[in-house]
mmCIF file of C-alpha atoms in Angstrom:
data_model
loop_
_atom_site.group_PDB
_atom_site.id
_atom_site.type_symbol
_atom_site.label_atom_id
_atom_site.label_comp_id
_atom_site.label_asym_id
_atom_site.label_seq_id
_atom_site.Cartn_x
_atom_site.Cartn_y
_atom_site.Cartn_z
ATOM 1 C CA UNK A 1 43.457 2.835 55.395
ATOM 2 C CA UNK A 2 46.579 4.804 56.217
ATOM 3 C CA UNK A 3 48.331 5.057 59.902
ATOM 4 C CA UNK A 4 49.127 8.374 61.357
ATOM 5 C CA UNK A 5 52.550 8.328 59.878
ATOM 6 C CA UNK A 6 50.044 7.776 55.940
ATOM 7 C CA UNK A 7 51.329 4.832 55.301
ATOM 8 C CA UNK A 8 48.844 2.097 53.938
ATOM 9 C CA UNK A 9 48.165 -0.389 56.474
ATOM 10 C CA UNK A 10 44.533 -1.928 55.443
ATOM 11 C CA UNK A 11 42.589 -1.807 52.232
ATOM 12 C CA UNK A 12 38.911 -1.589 52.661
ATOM 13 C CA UNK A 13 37.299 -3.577 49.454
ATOM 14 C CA UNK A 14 33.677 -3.934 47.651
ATOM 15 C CA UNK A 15 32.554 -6.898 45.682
ATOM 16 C CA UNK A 16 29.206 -7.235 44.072
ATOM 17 C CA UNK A 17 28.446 -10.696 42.144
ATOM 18 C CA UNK A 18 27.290 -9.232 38.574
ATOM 19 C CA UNK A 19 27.085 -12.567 37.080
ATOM 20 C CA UNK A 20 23.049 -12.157 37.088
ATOM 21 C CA UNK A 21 23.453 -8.320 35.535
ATOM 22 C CA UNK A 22 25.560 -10.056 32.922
ATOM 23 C CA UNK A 23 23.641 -12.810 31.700
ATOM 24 C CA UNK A 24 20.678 -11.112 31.296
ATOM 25 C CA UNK A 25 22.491 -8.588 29.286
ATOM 26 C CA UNK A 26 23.805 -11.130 27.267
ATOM 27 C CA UNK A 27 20.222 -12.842 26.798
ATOM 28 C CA UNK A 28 18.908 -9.313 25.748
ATOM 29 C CA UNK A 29 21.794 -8.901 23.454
ATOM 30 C CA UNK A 30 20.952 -11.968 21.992
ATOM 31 C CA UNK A 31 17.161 -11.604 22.015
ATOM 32 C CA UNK A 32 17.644 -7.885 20.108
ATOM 33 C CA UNK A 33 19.878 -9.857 17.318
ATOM 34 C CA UNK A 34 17.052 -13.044 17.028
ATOM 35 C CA UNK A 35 14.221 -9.804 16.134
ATOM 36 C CA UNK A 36 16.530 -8.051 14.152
ATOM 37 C CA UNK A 37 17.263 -10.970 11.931
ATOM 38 C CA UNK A 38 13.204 -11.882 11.820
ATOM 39 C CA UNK A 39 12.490 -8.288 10.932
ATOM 40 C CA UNK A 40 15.318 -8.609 7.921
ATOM 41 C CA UNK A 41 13.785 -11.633 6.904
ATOM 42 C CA UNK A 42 10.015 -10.386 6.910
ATOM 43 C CA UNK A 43 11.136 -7.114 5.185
ATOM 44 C CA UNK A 44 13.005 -9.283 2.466
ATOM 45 C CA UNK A 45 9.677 -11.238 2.071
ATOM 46 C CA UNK A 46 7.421 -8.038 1.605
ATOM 47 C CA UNK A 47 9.752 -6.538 -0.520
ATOM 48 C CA UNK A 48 9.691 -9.902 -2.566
ATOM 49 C CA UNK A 49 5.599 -9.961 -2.540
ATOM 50 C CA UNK A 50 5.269 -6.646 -3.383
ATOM 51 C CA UNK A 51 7.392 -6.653 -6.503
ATOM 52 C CA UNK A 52 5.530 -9.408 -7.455
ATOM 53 C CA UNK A 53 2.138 -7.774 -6.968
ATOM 54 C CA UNK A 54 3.413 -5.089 -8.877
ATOM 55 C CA UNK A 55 4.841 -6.950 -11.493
ATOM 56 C CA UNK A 56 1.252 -8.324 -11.949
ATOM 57 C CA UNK A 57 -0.598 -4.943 -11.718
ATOM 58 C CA UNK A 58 2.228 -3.775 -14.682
ATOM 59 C CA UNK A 59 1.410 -7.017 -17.422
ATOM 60 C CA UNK A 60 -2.415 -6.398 -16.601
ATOM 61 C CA UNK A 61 -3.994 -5.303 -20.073
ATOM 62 C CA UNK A 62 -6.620 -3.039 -17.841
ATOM 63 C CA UNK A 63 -6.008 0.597 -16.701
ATOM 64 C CA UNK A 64 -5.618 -0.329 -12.514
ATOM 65 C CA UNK A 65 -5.961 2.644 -9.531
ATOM 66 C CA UNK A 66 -5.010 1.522 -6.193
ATOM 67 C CA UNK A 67 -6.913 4.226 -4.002
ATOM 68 C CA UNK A 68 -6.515 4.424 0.300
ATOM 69 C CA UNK A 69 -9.526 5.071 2.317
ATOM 70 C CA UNK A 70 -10.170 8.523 1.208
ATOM 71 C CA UNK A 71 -10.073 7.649 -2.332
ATOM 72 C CA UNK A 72 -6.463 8.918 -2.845
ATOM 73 C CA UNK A 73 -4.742 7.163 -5.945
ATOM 74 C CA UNK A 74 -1.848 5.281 -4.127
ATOM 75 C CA UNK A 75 -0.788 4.038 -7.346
ATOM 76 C CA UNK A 76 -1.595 3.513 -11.063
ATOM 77 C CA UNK A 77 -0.572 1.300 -13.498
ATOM 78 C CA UNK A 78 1.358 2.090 -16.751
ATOM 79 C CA UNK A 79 -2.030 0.675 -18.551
ATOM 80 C CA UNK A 80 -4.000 3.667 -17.480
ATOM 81 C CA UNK A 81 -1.293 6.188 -17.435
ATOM 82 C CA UNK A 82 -1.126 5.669 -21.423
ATOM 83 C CA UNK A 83 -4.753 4.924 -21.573
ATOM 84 C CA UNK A 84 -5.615 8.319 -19.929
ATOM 85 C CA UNK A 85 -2.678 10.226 -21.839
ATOM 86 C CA UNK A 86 -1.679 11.566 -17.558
ATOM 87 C CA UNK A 87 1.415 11.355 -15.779
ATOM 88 C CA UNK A 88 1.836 9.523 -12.424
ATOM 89 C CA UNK A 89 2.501 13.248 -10.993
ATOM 90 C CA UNK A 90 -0.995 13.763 -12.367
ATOM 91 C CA UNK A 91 -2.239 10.726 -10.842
ATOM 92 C CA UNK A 92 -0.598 9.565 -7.482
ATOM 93 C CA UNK A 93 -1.535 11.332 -4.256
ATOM 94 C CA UNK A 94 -4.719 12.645 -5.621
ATOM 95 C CA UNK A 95 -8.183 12.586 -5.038
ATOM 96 C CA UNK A 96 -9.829 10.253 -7.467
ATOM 97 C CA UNK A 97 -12.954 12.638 -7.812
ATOM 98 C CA UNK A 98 -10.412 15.292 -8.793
ATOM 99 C CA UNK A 99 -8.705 13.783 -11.567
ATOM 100 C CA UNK A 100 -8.725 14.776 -15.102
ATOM 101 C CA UNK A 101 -11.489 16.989 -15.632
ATOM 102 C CA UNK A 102 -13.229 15.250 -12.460
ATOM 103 C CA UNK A 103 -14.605 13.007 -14.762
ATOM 104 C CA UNK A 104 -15.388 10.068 -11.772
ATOM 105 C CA UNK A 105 -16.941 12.572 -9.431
ATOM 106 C CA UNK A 106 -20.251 10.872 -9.849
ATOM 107 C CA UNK A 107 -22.446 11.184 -6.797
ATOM 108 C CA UNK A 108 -23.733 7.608 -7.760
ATOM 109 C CA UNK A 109 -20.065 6.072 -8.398
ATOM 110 C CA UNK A 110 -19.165 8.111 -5.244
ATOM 111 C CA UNK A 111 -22.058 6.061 -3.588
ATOM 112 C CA UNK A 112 -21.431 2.940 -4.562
ATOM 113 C CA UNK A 113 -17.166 3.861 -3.181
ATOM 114 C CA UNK A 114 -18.611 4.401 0.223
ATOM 115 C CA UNK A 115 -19.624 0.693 0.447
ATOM 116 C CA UNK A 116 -16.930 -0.957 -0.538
ATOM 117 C CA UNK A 117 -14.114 -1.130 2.627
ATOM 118 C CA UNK A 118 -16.905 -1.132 5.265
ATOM 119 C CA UNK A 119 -19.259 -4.264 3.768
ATOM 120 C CA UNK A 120 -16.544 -5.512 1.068
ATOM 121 C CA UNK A 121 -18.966 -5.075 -1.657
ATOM 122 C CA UNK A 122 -17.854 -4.643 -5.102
ATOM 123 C CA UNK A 123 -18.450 -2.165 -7.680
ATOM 124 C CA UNK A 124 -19.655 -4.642 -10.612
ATOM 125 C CA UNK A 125 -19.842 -2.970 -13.991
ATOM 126 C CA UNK A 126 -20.164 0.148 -13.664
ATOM 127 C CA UNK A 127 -20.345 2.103 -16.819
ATOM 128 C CA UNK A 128 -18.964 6.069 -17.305
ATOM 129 C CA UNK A 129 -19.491 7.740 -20.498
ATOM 130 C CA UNK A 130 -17.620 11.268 -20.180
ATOM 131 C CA UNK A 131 -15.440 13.180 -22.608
ATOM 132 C CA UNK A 132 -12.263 12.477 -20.978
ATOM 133 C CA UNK A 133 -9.321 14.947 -21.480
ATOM 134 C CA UNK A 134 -6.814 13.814 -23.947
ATOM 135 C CA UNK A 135 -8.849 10.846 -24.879
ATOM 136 C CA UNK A 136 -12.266 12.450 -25.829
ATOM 137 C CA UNK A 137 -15.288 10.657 -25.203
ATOM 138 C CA UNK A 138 -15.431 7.432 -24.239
ATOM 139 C CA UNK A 139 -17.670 4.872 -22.265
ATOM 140 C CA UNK A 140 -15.402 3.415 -19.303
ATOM 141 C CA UNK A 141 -16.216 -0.087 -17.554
ATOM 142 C CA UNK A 142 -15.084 0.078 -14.078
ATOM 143 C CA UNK A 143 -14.976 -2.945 -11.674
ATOM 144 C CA UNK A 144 -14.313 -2.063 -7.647
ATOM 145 C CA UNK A 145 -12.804 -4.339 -4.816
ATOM 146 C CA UNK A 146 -11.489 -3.751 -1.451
ATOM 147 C CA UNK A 147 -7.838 -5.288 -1.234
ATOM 148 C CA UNK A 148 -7.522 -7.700 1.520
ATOM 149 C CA UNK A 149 -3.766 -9.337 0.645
ATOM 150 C CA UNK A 150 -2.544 -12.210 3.762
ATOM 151 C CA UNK A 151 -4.597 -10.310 6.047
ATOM 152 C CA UNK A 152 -3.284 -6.293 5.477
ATOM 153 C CA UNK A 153 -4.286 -3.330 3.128
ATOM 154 C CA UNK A 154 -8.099 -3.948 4.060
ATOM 155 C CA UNK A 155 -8.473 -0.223 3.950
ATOM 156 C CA UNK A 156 -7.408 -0.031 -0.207
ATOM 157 C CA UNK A 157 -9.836 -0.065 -2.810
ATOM 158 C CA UNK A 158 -8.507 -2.096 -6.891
ATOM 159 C CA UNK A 159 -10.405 -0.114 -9.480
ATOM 160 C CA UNK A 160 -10.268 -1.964 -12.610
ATOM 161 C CA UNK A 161 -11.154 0.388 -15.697
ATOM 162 C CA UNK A 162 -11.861 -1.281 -18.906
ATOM 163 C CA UNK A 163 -12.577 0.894 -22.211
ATOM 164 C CA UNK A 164 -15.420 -0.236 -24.031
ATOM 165 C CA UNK A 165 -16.328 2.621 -26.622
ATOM 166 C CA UNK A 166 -16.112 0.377 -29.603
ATOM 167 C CA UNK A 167 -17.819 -2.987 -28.074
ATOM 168 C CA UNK A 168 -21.044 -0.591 -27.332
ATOM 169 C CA UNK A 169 -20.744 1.324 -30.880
ATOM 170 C CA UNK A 170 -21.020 -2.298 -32.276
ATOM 171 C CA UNK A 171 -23.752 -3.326 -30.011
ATOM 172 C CA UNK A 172 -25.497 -0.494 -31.816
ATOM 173 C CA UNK A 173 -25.003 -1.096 -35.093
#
Protein backbone atom coordinates (compact mmCIF):
# COMPACT_ATOMS: atom_id res chain seq x y z
CA UNK A 1 0.00 0.00 0.00
CA UNK A 2 1.32 3.42 -0.91
CA UNK A 3 0.78 6.84 1.27
CA UNK A 4 -0.54 9.90 -0.37
CA UNK A 5 2.90 11.10 -1.15
CA UNK A 6 3.08 6.91 -3.29
CA UNK A 7 5.50 5.82 -1.36
CA UNK A 8 5.23 2.07 -0.18
CA UNK A 9 4.36 1.90 3.33
CA UNK A 10 2.58 -1.74 3.76
CA UNK A 11 2.60 -4.80 1.58
CA UNK A 12 -0.59 -6.70 1.57
CA UNK A 13 0.47 -10.63 1.04
CA UNK A 14 -1.36 -14.13 0.07
CA UNK A 15 -0.17 -17.51 1.10
CA UNK A 16 -1.88 -20.71 0.24
CA UNK A 17 -0.25 -24.11 1.69
CA UNK A 18 0.07 -26.21 -1.73
CA UNK A 19 1.88 -28.93 -0.09
CA UNK A 20 -1.45 -31.21 -0.53
CA UNK A 21 -1.79 -29.93 -4.48
CA UNK A 22 1.81 -31.08 -4.71
CA UNK A 23 1.92 -34.40 -3.40
CA UNK A 24 -0.84 -35.61 -5.07
CA UNK A 25 0.65 -34.40 -8.23
CA UNK A 26 3.62 -36.10 -7.49
CA UNK A 27 1.67 -39.47 -6.57
CA UNK A 28 -0.15 -39.10 -10.01
CA UNK A 29 3.10 -38.48 -11.68
CA UNK A 30 4.30 -41.45 -10.25
CA UNK A 31 1.17 -43.58 -10.64
CA UNK A 32 1.12 -42.53 -14.71
CA UNK A 33 4.98 -43.83 -14.87
CA UNK A 34 4.08 -47.37 -12.66
CA UNK A 35 1.10 -48.00 -15.83
CA UNK A 36 3.25 -46.87 -18.37
CA UNK A 37 6.00 -49.24 -17.48
CA UNK A 38 3.20 -52.27 -16.97
CA UNK A 39 1.75 -51.41 -20.34
CA UNK A 40 5.59 -51.63 -21.90
CA UNK A 41 6.00 -54.73 -20.24
CA UNK A 42 2.57 -56.42 -21.32
CA UNK A 43 3.10 -55.09 -24.91
CA UNK A 44 6.71 -56.67 -24.88
CA UNK A 45 5.01 -59.96 -23.72
CA UNK A 46 2.29 -59.99 -26.56
CA UNK A 47 4.62 -59.06 -28.99
CA UNK A 48 6.83 -62.04 -27.67
CA UNK A 49 3.62 -64.58 -27.74
CA UNK A 50 2.55 -63.60 -30.85
CA UNK A 51 5.76 -64.16 -32.75
CA UNK A 52 5.79 -67.29 -31.27
CA UNK A 53 2.28 -68.25 -32.33
CA UNK A 54 3.23 -67.24 -35.58
CA UNK A 55 6.34 -68.87 -35.74
CA UNK A 56 4.25 -72.06 -35.07
CA UNK A 57 1.43 -71.34 -37.61
CA UNK A 58 4.68 -70.77 -40.29
CA UNK A 59 6.60 -74.57 -39.53
CA UNK A 60 2.95 -76.13 -39.61
CA UNK A 61 3.02 -78.62 -42.70
CA UNK A 62 -0.98 -77.75 -43.13
CA UNK A 63 -2.41 -74.83 -45.22
CA UNK A 64 -3.83 -72.55 -41.85
CA UNK A 65 -6.68 -69.46 -42.29
CA UNK A 66 -7.17 -67.45 -39.28
CA UNK A 67 -10.75 -65.93 -40.06
CA UNK A 68 -12.63 -63.01 -37.50
CA UNK A 69 -16.24 -63.32 -36.82
CA UNK A 70 -17.47 -62.62 -40.22
CA UNK A 71 -15.32 -65.13 -41.77
CA UNK A 72 -12.70 -62.56 -42.96
CA UNK A 73 -9.16 -64.25 -43.50
CA UNK A 74 -7.09 -62.34 -40.80
CA UNK A 75 -4.20 -64.25 -41.83
CA UNK A 76 -2.81 -67.24 -43.79
CA UNK A 77 0.02 -69.20 -43.57
CA UNK A 78 2.86 -69.55 -46.18
CA UNK A 79 1.61 -73.44 -46.32
CA UNK A 80 -1.58 -72.49 -48.03
CA UNK A 81 -0.40 -69.50 -49.87
CA UNK A 82 1.89 -72.05 -51.97
CA UNK A 83 -0.61 -74.76 -51.60
CA UNK A 84 -3.36 -72.58 -53.23
CA UNK A 85 -0.81 -70.93 -55.82
CA UNK A 86 -2.64 -67.07 -54.13
CA UNK A 87 -1.00 -64.20 -52.75
CA UNK A 88 -1.66 -62.87 -49.20
CA UNK A 89 -3.22 -59.70 -51.17
CA UNK A 90 -5.48 -62.42 -52.55
CA UNK A 91 -6.09 -63.82 -49.27
CA UNK A 92 -6.03 -61.39 -46.20
CA UNK A 93 -9.02 -59.13 -45.57
CA UNK A 94 -11.33 -61.24 -47.55
CA UNK A 95 -14.32 -63.06 -47.24
CA UNK A 96 -13.55 -66.72 -47.02
CA UNK A 97 -16.72 -67.64 -49.18
CA UNK A 98 -15.22 -65.30 -51.78
CA UNK A 99 -11.95 -66.68 -52.30
CA UNK A 100 -10.58 -68.30 -55.30
CA UNK A 101 -13.31 -69.20 -57.44
CA UNK A 102 -15.60 -69.26 -54.14
CA UNK A 103 -14.72 -72.63 -53.90
CA UNK A 104 -15.73 -72.83 -49.76
CA UNK A 105 -19.03 -71.10 -50.27
CA UNK A 106 -20.80 -74.26 -49.32
CA UNK A 107 -24.15 -73.63 -47.71
CA UNK A 108 -23.37 -76.83 -45.58
CA UNK A 109 -19.60 -75.73 -44.68
CA UNK A 110 -21.20 -72.24 -44.24
CA UNK A 111 -23.54 -74.08 -41.70
CA UNK A 112 -21.41 -75.87 -39.87
CA UNK A 113 -19.08 -71.95 -39.59
CA UNK A 114 -22.10 -70.52 -37.91
CA UNK A 115 -21.64 -72.91 -34.92
CA UNK A 116 -18.42 -72.68 -34.17
CA UNK A 117 -17.71 -69.14 -31.96
CA UNK A 118 -21.21 -69.28 -30.38
CA UNK A 119 -21.16 -73.23 -28.97
CA UNK A 120 -17.23 -73.81 -29.61
CA UNK A 121 -17.95 -76.71 -31.75
CA UNK A 122 -15.53 -77.87 -34.22
CA UNK A 123 -15.64 -78.51 -37.78
CA UNK A 124 -14.22 -82.28 -37.74
CA UNK A 125 -13.31 -83.56 -41.17
CA UNK A 126 -14.88 -81.97 -43.40
CA UNK A 127 -14.18 -82.97 -46.91
CA UNK A 128 -14.32 -80.39 -50.25
CA UNK A 129 -13.78 -81.77 -53.57
CA UNK A 130 -13.77 -78.62 -56.05
CA UNK A 131 -11.56 -77.76 -59.00
CA UNK A 132 -9.60 -75.18 -57.33
CA UNK A 133 -7.96 -72.40 -59.47
CA UNK A 134 -4.34 -72.91 -60.06
CA UNK A 135 -4.39 -76.24 -58.41
CA UNK A 136 -7.20 -78.10 -60.36
CA UNK A 137 -9.22 -80.51 -58.67
CA UNK A 138 -8.62 -81.66 -55.56
CA UNK A 139 -10.41 -83.17 -52.40
CA UNK A 140 -9.55 -80.74 -49.34
CA UNK A 141 -9.76 -81.98 -45.54
CA UNK A 142 -10.65 -79.12 -43.45
CA UNK A 143 -10.64 -79.16 -39.58
CA UNK A 144 -12.44 -75.89 -37.71
CA UNK A 145 -11.81 -74.42 -34.11
CA UNK A 146 -12.66 -71.30 -32.41
CA UNK A 147 -9.33 -69.70 -30.96
CA UNK A 148 -9.55 -69.09 -27.35
CA UNK A 149 -5.56 -68.13 -26.51
CA UNK A 150 -5.07 -66.98 -22.28
CA UNK A 151 -8.52 -65.91 -22.38
CA UNK A 152 -8.69 -63.39 -25.82
CA UNK A 153 -9.41 -63.90 -29.63
CA UNK A 154 -12.65 -66.01 -28.68
CA UNK A 155 -14.26 -64.40 -31.65
CA UNK A 156 -11.44 -66.14 -34.39
CA UNK A 157 -12.05 -69.21 -36.07
CA UNK A 158 -8.23 -71.87 -37.03
CA UNK A 159 -9.18 -73.58 -40.25
CA UNK A 160 -6.84 -76.31 -40.79
CA UNK A 161 -6.88 -77.51 -44.58
CA UNK A 162 -5.23 -80.72 -45.33
CA UNK A 163 -4.96 -82.03 -49.12
CA UNK A 164 -5.88 -85.45 -49.48
CA UNK A 165 -6.37 -86.10 -53.36
CA UNK A 166 -3.89 -88.90 -53.49
CA UNK A 167 -4.75 -90.76 -49.97
CA UNK A 168 -8.54 -91.08 -51.46
CA UNK A 169 -7.25 -92.04 -55.17
CA UNK A 170 -5.44 -94.89 -53.25
CA UNK A 171 -8.33 -95.75 -51.11
CA UNK A 172 -9.86 -96.46 -54.50
CA UNK A 173 -7.62 -98.42 -56.08
Amino acid sequence: MKNEAGQVTHFIGVQNDITSRKKAEHELREEKNNVEIKIQQRTKELQEKESFLSSMIETVRESLLVLDGNYIVLSANKHFLTSFHVSSEETVGKLLFDLGNKQWDIPSLKELLTHILPTSNPVIDYEVEHVFPHIGRKVMLLNAYRIEFEGQYKDRILIAIEDITEKKEQDLR
